[in-house]
mmCIF file of C-alpha atoms and ligand atoms in Angstrom:
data_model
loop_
_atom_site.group_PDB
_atom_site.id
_atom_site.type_symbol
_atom_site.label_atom_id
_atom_site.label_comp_id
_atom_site.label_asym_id
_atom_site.label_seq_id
_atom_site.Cartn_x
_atom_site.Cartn_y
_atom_site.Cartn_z
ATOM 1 C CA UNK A 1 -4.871 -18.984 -21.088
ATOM 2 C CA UNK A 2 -2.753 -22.085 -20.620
ATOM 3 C CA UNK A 3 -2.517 -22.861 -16.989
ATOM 4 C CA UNK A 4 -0.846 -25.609 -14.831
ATOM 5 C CA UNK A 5 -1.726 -26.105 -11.021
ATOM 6 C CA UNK A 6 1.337 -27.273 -9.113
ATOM 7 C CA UNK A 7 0.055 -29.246 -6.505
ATOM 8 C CA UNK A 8 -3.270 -29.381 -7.006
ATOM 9 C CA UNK A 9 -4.968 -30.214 -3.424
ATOM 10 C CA UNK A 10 -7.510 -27.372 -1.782
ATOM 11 C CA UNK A 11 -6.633 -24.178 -2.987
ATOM 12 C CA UNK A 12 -5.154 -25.685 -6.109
ATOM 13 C CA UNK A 13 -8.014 -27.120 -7.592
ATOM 14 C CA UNK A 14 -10.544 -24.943 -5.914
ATOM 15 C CA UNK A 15 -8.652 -21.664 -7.787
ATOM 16 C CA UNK A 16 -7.466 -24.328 -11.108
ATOM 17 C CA UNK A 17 -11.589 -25.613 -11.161
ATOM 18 C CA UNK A 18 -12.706 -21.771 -11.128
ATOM 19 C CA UNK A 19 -10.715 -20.784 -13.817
ATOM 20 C CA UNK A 20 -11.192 -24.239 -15.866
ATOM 21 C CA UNK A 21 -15.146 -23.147 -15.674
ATOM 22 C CA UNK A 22 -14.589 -19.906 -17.367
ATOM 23 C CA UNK A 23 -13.045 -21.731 -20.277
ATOM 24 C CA UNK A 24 -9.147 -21.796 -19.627
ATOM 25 C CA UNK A 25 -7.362 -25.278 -20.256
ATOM 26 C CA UNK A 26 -6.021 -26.308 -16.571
ATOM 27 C CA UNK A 27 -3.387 -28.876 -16.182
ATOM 28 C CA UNK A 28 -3.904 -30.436 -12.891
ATOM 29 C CA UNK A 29 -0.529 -31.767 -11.208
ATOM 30 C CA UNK A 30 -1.408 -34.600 -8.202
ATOM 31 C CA UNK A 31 -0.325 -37.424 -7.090
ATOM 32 C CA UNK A 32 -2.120 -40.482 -5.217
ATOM 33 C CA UNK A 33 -6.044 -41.799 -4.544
ATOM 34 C CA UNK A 34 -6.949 -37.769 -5.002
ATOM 35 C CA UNK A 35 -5.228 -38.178 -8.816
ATOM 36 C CA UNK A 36 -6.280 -41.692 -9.449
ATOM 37 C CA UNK A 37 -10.134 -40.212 -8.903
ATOM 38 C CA UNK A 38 -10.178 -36.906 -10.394
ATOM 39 C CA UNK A 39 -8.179 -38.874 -13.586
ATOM 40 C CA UNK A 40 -11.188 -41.234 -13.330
ATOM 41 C CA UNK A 41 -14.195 -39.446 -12.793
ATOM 42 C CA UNK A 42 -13.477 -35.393 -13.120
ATOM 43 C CA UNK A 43 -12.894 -33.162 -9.912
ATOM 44 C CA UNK A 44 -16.045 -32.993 -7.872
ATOM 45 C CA UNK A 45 -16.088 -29.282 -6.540
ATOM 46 C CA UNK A 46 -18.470 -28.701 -3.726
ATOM 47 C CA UNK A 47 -19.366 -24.885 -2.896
ATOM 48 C CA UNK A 48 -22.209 -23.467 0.051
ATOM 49 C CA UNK A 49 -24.111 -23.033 -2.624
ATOM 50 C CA UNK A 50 -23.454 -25.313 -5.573
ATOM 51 C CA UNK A 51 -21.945 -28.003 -7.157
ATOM 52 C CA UNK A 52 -19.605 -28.515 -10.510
ATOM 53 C CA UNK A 53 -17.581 -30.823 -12.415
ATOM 54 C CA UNK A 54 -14.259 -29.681 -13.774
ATOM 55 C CA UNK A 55 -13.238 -31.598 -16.807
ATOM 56 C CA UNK A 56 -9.490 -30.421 -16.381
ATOM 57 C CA UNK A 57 -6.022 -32.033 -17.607
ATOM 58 C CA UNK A 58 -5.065 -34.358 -14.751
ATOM 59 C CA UNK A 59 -1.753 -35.272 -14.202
ATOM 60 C CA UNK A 60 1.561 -36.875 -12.262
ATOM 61 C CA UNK A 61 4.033 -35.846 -14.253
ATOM 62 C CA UNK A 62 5.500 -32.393 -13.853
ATOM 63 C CA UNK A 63 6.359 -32.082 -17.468
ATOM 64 C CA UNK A 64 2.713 -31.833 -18.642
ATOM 65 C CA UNK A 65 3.147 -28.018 -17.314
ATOM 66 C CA UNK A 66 5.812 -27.457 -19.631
ATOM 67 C CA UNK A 67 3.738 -25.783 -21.856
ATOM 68 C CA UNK A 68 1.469 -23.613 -19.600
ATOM 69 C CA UNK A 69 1.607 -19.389 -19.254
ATOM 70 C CA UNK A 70 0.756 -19.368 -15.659
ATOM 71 C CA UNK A 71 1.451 -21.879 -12.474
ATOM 72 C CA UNK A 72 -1.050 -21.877 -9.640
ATOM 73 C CA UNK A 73 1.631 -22.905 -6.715
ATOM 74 C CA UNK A 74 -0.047 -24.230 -4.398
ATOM 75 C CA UNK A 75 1.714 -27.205 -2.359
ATOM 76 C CA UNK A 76 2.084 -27.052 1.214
ATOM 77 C CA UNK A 77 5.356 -25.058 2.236
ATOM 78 C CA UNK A 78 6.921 -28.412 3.411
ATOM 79 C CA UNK A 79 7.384 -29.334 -0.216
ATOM 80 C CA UNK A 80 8.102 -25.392 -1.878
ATOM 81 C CA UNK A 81 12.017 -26.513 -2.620
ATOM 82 C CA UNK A 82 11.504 -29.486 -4.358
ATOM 83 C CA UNK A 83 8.211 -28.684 -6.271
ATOM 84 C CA UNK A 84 9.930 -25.160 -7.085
ATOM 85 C CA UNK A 85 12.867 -27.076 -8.589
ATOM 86 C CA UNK A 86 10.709 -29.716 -10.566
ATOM 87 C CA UNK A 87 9.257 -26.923 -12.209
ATOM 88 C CA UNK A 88 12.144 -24.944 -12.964
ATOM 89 C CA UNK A 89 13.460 -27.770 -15.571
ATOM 90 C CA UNK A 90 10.301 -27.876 -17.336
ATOM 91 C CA UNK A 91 8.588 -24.521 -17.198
ATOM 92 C CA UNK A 92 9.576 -22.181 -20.124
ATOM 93 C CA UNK A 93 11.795 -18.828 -19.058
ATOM 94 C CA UNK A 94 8.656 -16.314 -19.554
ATOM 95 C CA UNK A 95 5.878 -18.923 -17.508
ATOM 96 C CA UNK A 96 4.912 -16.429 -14.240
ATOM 97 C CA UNK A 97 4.698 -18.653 -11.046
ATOM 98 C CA UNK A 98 2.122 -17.174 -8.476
ATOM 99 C CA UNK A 99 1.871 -18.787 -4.913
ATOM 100 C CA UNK A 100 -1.021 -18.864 -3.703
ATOM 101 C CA UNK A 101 0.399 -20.439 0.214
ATOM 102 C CA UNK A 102 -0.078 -19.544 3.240
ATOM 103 C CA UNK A 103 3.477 -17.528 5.413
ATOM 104 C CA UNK A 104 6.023 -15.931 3.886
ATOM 105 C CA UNK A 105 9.298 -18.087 3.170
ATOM 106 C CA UNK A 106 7.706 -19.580 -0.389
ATOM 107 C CA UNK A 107 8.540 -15.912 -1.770
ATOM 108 C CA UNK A 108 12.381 -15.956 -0.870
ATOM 109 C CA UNK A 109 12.440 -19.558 -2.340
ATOM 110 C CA UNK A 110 10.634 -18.880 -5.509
ATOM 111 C CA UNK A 111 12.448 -16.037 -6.128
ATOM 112 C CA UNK A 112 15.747 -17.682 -5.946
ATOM 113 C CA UNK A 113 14.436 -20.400 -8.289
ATOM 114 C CA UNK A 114 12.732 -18.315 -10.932
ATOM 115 C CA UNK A 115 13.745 -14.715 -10.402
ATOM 116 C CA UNK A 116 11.583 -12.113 -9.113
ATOM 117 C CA UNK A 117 10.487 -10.583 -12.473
ATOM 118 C CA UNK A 118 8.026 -13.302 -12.719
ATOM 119 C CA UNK A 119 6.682 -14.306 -8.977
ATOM 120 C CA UNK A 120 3.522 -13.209 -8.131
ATOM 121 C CA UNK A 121 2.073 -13.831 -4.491
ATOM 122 C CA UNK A 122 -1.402 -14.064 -3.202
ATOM 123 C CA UNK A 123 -2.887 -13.741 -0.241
ATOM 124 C CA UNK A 124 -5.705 -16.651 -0.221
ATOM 125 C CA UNK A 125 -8.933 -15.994 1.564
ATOM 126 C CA UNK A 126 -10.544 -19.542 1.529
ATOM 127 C CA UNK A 127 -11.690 -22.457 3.583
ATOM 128 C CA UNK A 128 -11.459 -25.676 1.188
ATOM 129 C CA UNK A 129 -10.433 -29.097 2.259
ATOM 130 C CA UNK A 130 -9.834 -32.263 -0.096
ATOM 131 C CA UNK A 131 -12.978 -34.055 1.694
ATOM 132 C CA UNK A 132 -12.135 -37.118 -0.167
ATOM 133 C CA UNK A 133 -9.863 -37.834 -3.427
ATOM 134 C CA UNK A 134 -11.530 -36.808 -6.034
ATOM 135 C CA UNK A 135 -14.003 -34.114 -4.122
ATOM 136 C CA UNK A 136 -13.220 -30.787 -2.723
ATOM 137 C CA UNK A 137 -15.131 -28.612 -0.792
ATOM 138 C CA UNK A 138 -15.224 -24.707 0.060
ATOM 139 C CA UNK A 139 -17.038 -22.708 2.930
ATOM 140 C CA UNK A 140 -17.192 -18.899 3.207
ATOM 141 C CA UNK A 141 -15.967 -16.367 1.530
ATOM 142 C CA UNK A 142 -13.478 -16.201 -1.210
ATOM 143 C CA UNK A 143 -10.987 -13.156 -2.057
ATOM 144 C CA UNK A 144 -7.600 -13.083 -3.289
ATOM 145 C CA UNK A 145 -4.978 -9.965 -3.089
ATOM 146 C CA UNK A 146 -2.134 -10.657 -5.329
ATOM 147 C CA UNK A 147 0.470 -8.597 -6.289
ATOM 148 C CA UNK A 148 3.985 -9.237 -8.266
ATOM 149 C CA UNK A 149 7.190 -9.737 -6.268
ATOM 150 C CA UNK A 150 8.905 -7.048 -8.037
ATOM 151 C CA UNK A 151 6.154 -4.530 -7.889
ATOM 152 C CA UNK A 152 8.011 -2.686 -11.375
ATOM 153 C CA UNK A 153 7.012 -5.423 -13.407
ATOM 154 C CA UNK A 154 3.594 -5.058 -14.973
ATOM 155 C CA UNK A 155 1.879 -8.646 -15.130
ATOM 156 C CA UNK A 156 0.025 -8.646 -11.768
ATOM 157 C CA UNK A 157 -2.877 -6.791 -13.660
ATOM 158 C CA UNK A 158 -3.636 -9.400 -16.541
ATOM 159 C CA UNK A 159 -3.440 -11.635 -13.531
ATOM 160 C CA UNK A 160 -6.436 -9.556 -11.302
ATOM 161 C CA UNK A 161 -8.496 -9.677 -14.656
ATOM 162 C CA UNK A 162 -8.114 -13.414 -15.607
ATOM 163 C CA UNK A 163 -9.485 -14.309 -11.592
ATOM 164 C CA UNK A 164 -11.812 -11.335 -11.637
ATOM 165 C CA UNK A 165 -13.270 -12.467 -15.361
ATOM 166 C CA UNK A 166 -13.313 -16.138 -13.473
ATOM 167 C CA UNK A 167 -15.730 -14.157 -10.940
ATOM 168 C CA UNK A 168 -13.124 -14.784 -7.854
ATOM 169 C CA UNK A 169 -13.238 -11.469 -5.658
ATOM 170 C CA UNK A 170 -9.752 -10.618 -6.398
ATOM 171 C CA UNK A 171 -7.751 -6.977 -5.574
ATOM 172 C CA UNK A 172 -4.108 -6.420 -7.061
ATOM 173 C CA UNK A 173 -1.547 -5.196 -3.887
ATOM 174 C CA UNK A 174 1.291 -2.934 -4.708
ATOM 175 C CA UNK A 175 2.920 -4.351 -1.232
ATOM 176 C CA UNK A 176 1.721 -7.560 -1.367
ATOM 177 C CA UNK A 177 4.569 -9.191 1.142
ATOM 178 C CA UNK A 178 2.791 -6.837 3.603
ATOM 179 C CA UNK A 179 -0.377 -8.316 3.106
ATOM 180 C CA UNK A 180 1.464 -11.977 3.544
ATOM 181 C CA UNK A 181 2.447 -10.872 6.347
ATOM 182 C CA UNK A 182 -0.510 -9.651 7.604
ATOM 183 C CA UNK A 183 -2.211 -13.012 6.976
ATOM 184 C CA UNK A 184 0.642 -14.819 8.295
ATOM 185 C CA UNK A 185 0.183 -12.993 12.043
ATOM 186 C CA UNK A 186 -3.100 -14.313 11.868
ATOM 187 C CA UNK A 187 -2.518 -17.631 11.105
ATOM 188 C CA UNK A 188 0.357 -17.957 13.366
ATOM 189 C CA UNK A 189 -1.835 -16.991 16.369
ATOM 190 C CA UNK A 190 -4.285 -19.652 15.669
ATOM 191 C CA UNK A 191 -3.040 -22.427 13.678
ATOM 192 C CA UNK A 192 -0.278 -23.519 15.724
ATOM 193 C CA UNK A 193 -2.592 -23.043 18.935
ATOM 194 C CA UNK A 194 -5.342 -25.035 17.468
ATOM 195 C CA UNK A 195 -3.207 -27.990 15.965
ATOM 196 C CA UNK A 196 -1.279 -28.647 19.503
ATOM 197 C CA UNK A 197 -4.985 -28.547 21.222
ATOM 198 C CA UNK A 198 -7.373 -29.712 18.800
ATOM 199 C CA UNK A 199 -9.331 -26.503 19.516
ATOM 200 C CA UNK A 200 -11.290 -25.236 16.731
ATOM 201 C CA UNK A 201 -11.116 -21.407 16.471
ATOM 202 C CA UNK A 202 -14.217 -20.806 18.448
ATOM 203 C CA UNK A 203 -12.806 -22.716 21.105
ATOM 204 C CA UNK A 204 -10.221 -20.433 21.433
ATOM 205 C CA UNK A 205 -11.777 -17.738 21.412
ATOM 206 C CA UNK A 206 -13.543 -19.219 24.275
ATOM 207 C CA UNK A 207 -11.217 -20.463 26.351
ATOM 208 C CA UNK A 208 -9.506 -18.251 29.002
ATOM 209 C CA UNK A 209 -6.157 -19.769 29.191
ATOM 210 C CA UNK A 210 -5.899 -20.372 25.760
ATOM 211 C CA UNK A 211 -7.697 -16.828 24.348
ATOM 212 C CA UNK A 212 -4.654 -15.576 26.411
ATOM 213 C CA UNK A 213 -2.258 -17.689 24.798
ATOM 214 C CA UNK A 214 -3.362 -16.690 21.328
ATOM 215 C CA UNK A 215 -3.153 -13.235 22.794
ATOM 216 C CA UNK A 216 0.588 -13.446 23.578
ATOM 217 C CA UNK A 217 1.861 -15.117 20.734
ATOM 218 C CA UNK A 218 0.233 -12.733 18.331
ATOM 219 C CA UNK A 219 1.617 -9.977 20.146
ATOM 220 C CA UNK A 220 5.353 -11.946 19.989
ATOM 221 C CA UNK A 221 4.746 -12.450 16.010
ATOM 222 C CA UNK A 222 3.652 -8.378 15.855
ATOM 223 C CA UNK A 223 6.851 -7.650 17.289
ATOM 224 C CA UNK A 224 9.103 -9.782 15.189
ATOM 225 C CA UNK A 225 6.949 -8.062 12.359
ATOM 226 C CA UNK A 226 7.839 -4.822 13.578
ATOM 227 C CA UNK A 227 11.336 -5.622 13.700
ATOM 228 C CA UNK A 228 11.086 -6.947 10.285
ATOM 229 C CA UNK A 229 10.097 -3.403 9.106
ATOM 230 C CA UNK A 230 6.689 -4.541 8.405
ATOM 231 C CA UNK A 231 4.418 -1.598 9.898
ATOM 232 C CA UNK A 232 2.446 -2.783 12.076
ATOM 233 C CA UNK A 233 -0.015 -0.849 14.438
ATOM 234 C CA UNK A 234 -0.063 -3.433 17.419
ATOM 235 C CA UNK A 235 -3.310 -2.357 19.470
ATOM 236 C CA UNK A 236 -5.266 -2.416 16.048
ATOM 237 C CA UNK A 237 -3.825 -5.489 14.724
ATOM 238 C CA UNK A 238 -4.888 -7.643 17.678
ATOM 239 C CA UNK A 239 -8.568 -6.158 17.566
ATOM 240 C CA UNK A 240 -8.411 -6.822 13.897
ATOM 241 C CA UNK A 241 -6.868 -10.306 14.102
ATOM 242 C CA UNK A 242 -9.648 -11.511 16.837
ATOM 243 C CA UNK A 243 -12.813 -10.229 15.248
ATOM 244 C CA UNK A 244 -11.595 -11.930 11.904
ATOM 245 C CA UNK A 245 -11.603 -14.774 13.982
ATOM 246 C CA UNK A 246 -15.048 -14.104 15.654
ATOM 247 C CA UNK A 247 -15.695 -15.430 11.346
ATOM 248 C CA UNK A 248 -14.763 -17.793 11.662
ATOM 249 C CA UNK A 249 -15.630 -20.186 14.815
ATOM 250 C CA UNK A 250 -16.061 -23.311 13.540
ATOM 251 C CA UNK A 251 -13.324 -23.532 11.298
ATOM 252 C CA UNK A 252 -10.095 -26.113 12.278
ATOM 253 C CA UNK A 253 -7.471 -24.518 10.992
ATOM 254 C CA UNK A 254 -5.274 -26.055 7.972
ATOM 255 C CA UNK A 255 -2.597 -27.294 10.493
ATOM 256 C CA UNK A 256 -4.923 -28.954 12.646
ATOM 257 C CA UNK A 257 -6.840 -30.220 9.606
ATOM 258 C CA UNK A 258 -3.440 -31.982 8.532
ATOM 259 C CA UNK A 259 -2.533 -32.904 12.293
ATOM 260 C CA UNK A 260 -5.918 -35.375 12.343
ATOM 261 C CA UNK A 261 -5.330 -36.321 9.098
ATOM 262 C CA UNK A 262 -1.882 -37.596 9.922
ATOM 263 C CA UNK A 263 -0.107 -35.177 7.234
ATOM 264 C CA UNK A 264 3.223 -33.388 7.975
ATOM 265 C CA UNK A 265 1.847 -29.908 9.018
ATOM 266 C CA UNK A 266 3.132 -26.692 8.033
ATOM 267 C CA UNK A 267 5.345 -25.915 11.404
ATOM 268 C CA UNK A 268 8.161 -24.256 9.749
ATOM 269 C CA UNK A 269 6.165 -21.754 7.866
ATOM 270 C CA UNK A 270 3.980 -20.840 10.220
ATOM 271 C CA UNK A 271 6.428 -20.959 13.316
ATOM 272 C CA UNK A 272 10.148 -22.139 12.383
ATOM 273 C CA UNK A 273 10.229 -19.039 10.277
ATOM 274 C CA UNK A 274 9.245 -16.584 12.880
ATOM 275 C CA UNK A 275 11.021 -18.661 15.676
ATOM 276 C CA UNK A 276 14.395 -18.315 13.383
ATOM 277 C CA UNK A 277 13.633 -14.281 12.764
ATOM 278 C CA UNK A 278 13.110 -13.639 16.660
ATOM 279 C CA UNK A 279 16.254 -15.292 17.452
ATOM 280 C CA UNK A 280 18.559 -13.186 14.583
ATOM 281 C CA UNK A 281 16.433 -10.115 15.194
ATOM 282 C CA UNK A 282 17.358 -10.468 19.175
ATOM 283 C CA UNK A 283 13.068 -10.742 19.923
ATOM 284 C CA UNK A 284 12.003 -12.442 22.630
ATOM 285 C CA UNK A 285 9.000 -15.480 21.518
ATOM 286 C CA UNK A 286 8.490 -17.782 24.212
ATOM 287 C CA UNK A 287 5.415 -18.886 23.934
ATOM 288 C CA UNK A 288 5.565 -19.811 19.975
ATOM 289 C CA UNK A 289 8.802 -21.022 20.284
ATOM 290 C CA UNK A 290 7.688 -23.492 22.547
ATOM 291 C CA UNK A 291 4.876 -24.443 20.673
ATOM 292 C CA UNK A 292 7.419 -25.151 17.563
ATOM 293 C CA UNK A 293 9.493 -27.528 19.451
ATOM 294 C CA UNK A 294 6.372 -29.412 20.354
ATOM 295 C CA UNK A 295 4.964 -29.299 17.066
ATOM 296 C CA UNK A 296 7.902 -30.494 15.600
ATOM 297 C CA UNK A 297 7.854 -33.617 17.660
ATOM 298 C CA UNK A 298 4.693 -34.411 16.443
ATOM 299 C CA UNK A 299 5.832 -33.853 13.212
ATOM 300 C CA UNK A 300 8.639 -36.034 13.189
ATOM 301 C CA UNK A 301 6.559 -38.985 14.830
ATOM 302 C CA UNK A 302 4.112 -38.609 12.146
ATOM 303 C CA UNK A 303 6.329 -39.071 9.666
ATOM 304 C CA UNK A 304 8.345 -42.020 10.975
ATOM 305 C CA UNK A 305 4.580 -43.427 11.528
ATOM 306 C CA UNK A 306 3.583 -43.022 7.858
ATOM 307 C CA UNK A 307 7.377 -44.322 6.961
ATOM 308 C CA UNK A 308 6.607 -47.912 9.013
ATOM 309 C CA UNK A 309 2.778 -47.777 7.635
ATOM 310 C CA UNK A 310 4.478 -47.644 3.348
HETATM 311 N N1 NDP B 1 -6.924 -25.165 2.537
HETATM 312 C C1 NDP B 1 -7.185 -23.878 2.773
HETATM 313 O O1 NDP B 1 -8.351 -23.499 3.026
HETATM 314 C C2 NDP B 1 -6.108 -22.862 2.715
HETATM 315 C C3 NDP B 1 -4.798 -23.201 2.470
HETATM 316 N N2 NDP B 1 -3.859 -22.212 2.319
HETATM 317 C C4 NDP B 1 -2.458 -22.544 2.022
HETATM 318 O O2 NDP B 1 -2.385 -23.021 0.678
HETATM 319 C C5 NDP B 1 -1.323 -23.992 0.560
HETATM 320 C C6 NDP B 1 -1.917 -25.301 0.010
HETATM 321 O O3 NDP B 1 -2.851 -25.779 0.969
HETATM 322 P P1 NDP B 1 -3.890 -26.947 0.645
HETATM 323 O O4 NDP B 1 -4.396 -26.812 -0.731
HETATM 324 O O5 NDP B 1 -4.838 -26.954 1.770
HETATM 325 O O6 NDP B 1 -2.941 -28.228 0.725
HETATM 326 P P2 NDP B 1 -3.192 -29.699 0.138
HETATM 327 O O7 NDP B 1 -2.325 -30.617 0.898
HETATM 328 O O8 NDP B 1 -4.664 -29.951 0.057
HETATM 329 O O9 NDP B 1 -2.673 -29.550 -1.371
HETATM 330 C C7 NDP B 1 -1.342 -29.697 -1.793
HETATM 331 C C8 NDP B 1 -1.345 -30.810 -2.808
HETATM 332 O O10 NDP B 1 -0.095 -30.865 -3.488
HETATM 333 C C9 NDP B 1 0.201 -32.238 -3.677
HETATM 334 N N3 NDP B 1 1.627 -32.398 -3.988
HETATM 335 C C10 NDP B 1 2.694 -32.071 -3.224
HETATM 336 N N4 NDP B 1 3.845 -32.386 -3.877
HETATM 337 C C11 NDP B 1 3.468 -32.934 -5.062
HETATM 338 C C12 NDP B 1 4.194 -33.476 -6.154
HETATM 339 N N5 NDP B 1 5.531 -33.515 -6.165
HETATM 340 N N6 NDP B 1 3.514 -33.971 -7.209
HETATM 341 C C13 NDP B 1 2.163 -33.938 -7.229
HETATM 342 N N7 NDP B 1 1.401 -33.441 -6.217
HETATM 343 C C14 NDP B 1 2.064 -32.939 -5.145
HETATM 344 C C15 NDP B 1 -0.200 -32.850 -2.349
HETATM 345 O O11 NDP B 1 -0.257 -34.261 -2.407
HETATM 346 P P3 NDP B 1 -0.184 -35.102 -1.005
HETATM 347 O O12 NDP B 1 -1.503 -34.844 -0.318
HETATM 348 O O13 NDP B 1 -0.010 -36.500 -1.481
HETATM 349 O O14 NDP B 1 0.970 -34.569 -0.230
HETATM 350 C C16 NDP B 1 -1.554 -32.186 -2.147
HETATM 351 O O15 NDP B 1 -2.577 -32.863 -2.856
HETATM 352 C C17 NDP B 1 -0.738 -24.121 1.965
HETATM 353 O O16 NDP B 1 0.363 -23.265 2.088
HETATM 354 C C18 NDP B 1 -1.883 -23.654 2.880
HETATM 355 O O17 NDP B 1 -1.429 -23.145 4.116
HETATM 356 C C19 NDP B 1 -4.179 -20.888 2.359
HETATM 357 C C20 NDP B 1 -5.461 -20.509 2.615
HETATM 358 C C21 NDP B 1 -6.518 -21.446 2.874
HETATM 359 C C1 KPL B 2 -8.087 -19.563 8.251
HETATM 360 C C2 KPL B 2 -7.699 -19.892 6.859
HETATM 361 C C3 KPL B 2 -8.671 -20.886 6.263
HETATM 362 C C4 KPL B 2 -7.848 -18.566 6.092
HETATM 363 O O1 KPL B 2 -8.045 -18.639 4.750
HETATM 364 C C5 KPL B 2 -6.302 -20.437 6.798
HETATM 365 O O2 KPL B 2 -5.444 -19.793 6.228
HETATM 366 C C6 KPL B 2 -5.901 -21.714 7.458
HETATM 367 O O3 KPL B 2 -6.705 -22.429 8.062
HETATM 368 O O4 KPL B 2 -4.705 -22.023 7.405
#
């Protein structure tokens, strides 16, 4: 199969570099020192276990995924809009678009954009990081659930086969904003927590004040769920939620990754969304709505930082 990778950082090339190994021609959209290497030298992918080269198409220009059947999305949610857009003047009308990000506002944007008869969502179970341009890295374990949008159409299957023939764990949902959402309580009880303390998840976990803190805003984001009309079993969901995390100790979450790496972190996914929810669905979320309005302080000064540094 032809496929494109829009926005090809972690996930992107980790997933694009997978499926480039079991013989599919990838087209690799970046930008940057990450481009300029993987243009010069290959992507370096570094697993537990081993390493590999992926000899893909790298590129800058959106229109080299013209062409492709199937787009990996997989920029942060910052730039979802404008990346969705992009694509949407060069893709053709039958290309399926599966995002493969983290919260839950990409799917309402993508299907605006392209329609829901050919989004597909995945939830991404990964830890990879862009160690340097060029090289990226993955820890623990790997699974994808993916399902289609509009769970009549019949495309998520050929999908589940082309990552499962890759050899990527991957399951096919029949409710797969559920399972977004699912994944998004998680990461909303411990990304924004870690990237306002600098706490890796362990830390967390280990902390008192803040293992309380984690405690109450998953229980805020479980009731803006349930108000949502996602079912949601709340005693379960925080035991489930915390021993996940017990797995993963001494991982720094993606927003606290970006936060020392002075990138614009993913604060409206992973609390403006929910913060914006609560507040039309009449829930009460102190305690991650003050964590947004920090965050997006911090957010704002890092970008009028980088502005001054170009
Ligand atoms: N990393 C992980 O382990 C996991 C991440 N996720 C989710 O997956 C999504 C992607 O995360 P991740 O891969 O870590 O993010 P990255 O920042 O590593 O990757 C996104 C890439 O897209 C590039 N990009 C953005 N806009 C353009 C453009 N117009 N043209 C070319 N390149 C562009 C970015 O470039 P630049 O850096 O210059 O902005 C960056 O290299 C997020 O929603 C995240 O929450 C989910 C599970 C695990
Ligand atoms: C915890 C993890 C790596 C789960 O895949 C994640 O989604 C994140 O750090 O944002």
């Amino acid at each position: 199969m032809n496929i494109g990778v829009a926005g090809a950082g972690a996930v992107g090339c980790y997933f694009g570099g997978r499926l480039s190994e079991a013989g599919h021609e990838v087209t690799f959209l970046a930008r940057g020192e990450h481009l300029h290497a993987m243009s010069q030298q290959g992507l370096v992918i570094q697993e537990e276990e081993r390493q590999f080269l992926v000899d893909g198409i790298f590129t800058g220009n959106v229109a080299a995924l013209g062409d492709v059947d199937l787009v990996l999305f997989c920029v942060k949610s910052n730039d979802t809009k404008e990346m969705a857009q992009q694509l949407k003047a060069v893709i053709k009308e039958r290309t399926l678009v599966m995002t493969m990000q983290n919260g839950v506002d990409n799917e309402e944007i993508l299907n605006d954009v392209f329609g829901a008869d050919r989004v597909l969502s995945a939830v991404t179970y990964i830890q990879a990081a862009v160690d340097e341009p060029g090289k990226v890295s993955q820890q623990g374990r790997v699974k994808l659930v993916l399902g289609a949008l509009d769970p009549s159409t019949d495309f998520a299957s050929a999908v589940v086969s082309l990552m499962q023939e890759a050899g990527v764990d991957t399951v096919q949902s029949k409710n797969i904003r559920v399972r977004k959402w699912n994944k998004l309580l998680w990461n909303a009880t411990f990304n924004p927590l870690s990237a306002i303390s600098g706490a890796r998840v362990g830390e967390i976990l280990d902390d008192d004040q803040l293992r309380k803190t984690a405690e109450t805003i998953c229980r805020e984001v479980i009731d803006v769920a349930i108000h949502k009309g996602i079912l949601v079993e709340p005693e379960a969901t925080v035991s489930h939620i915390f021993s996940r995390a017990e797995m993963a100790r001494q991982h720094r979450t993606s927003m606290l990754q970006d936060r020392l790496r002075g990138k614009r972190m993913e604060v409206e996914a992973m609390c403006g969304y929910i913060t914006k929810q609560g507040a039309l669905l009449g829930v009460q979320i102190p305690a991650l709505q003050s964590i947004y309005s920090v965050l997006n302080f911090v957010n704002d000064q890092q970008n009028k930082t980088s502005v001054l540094k170009t």
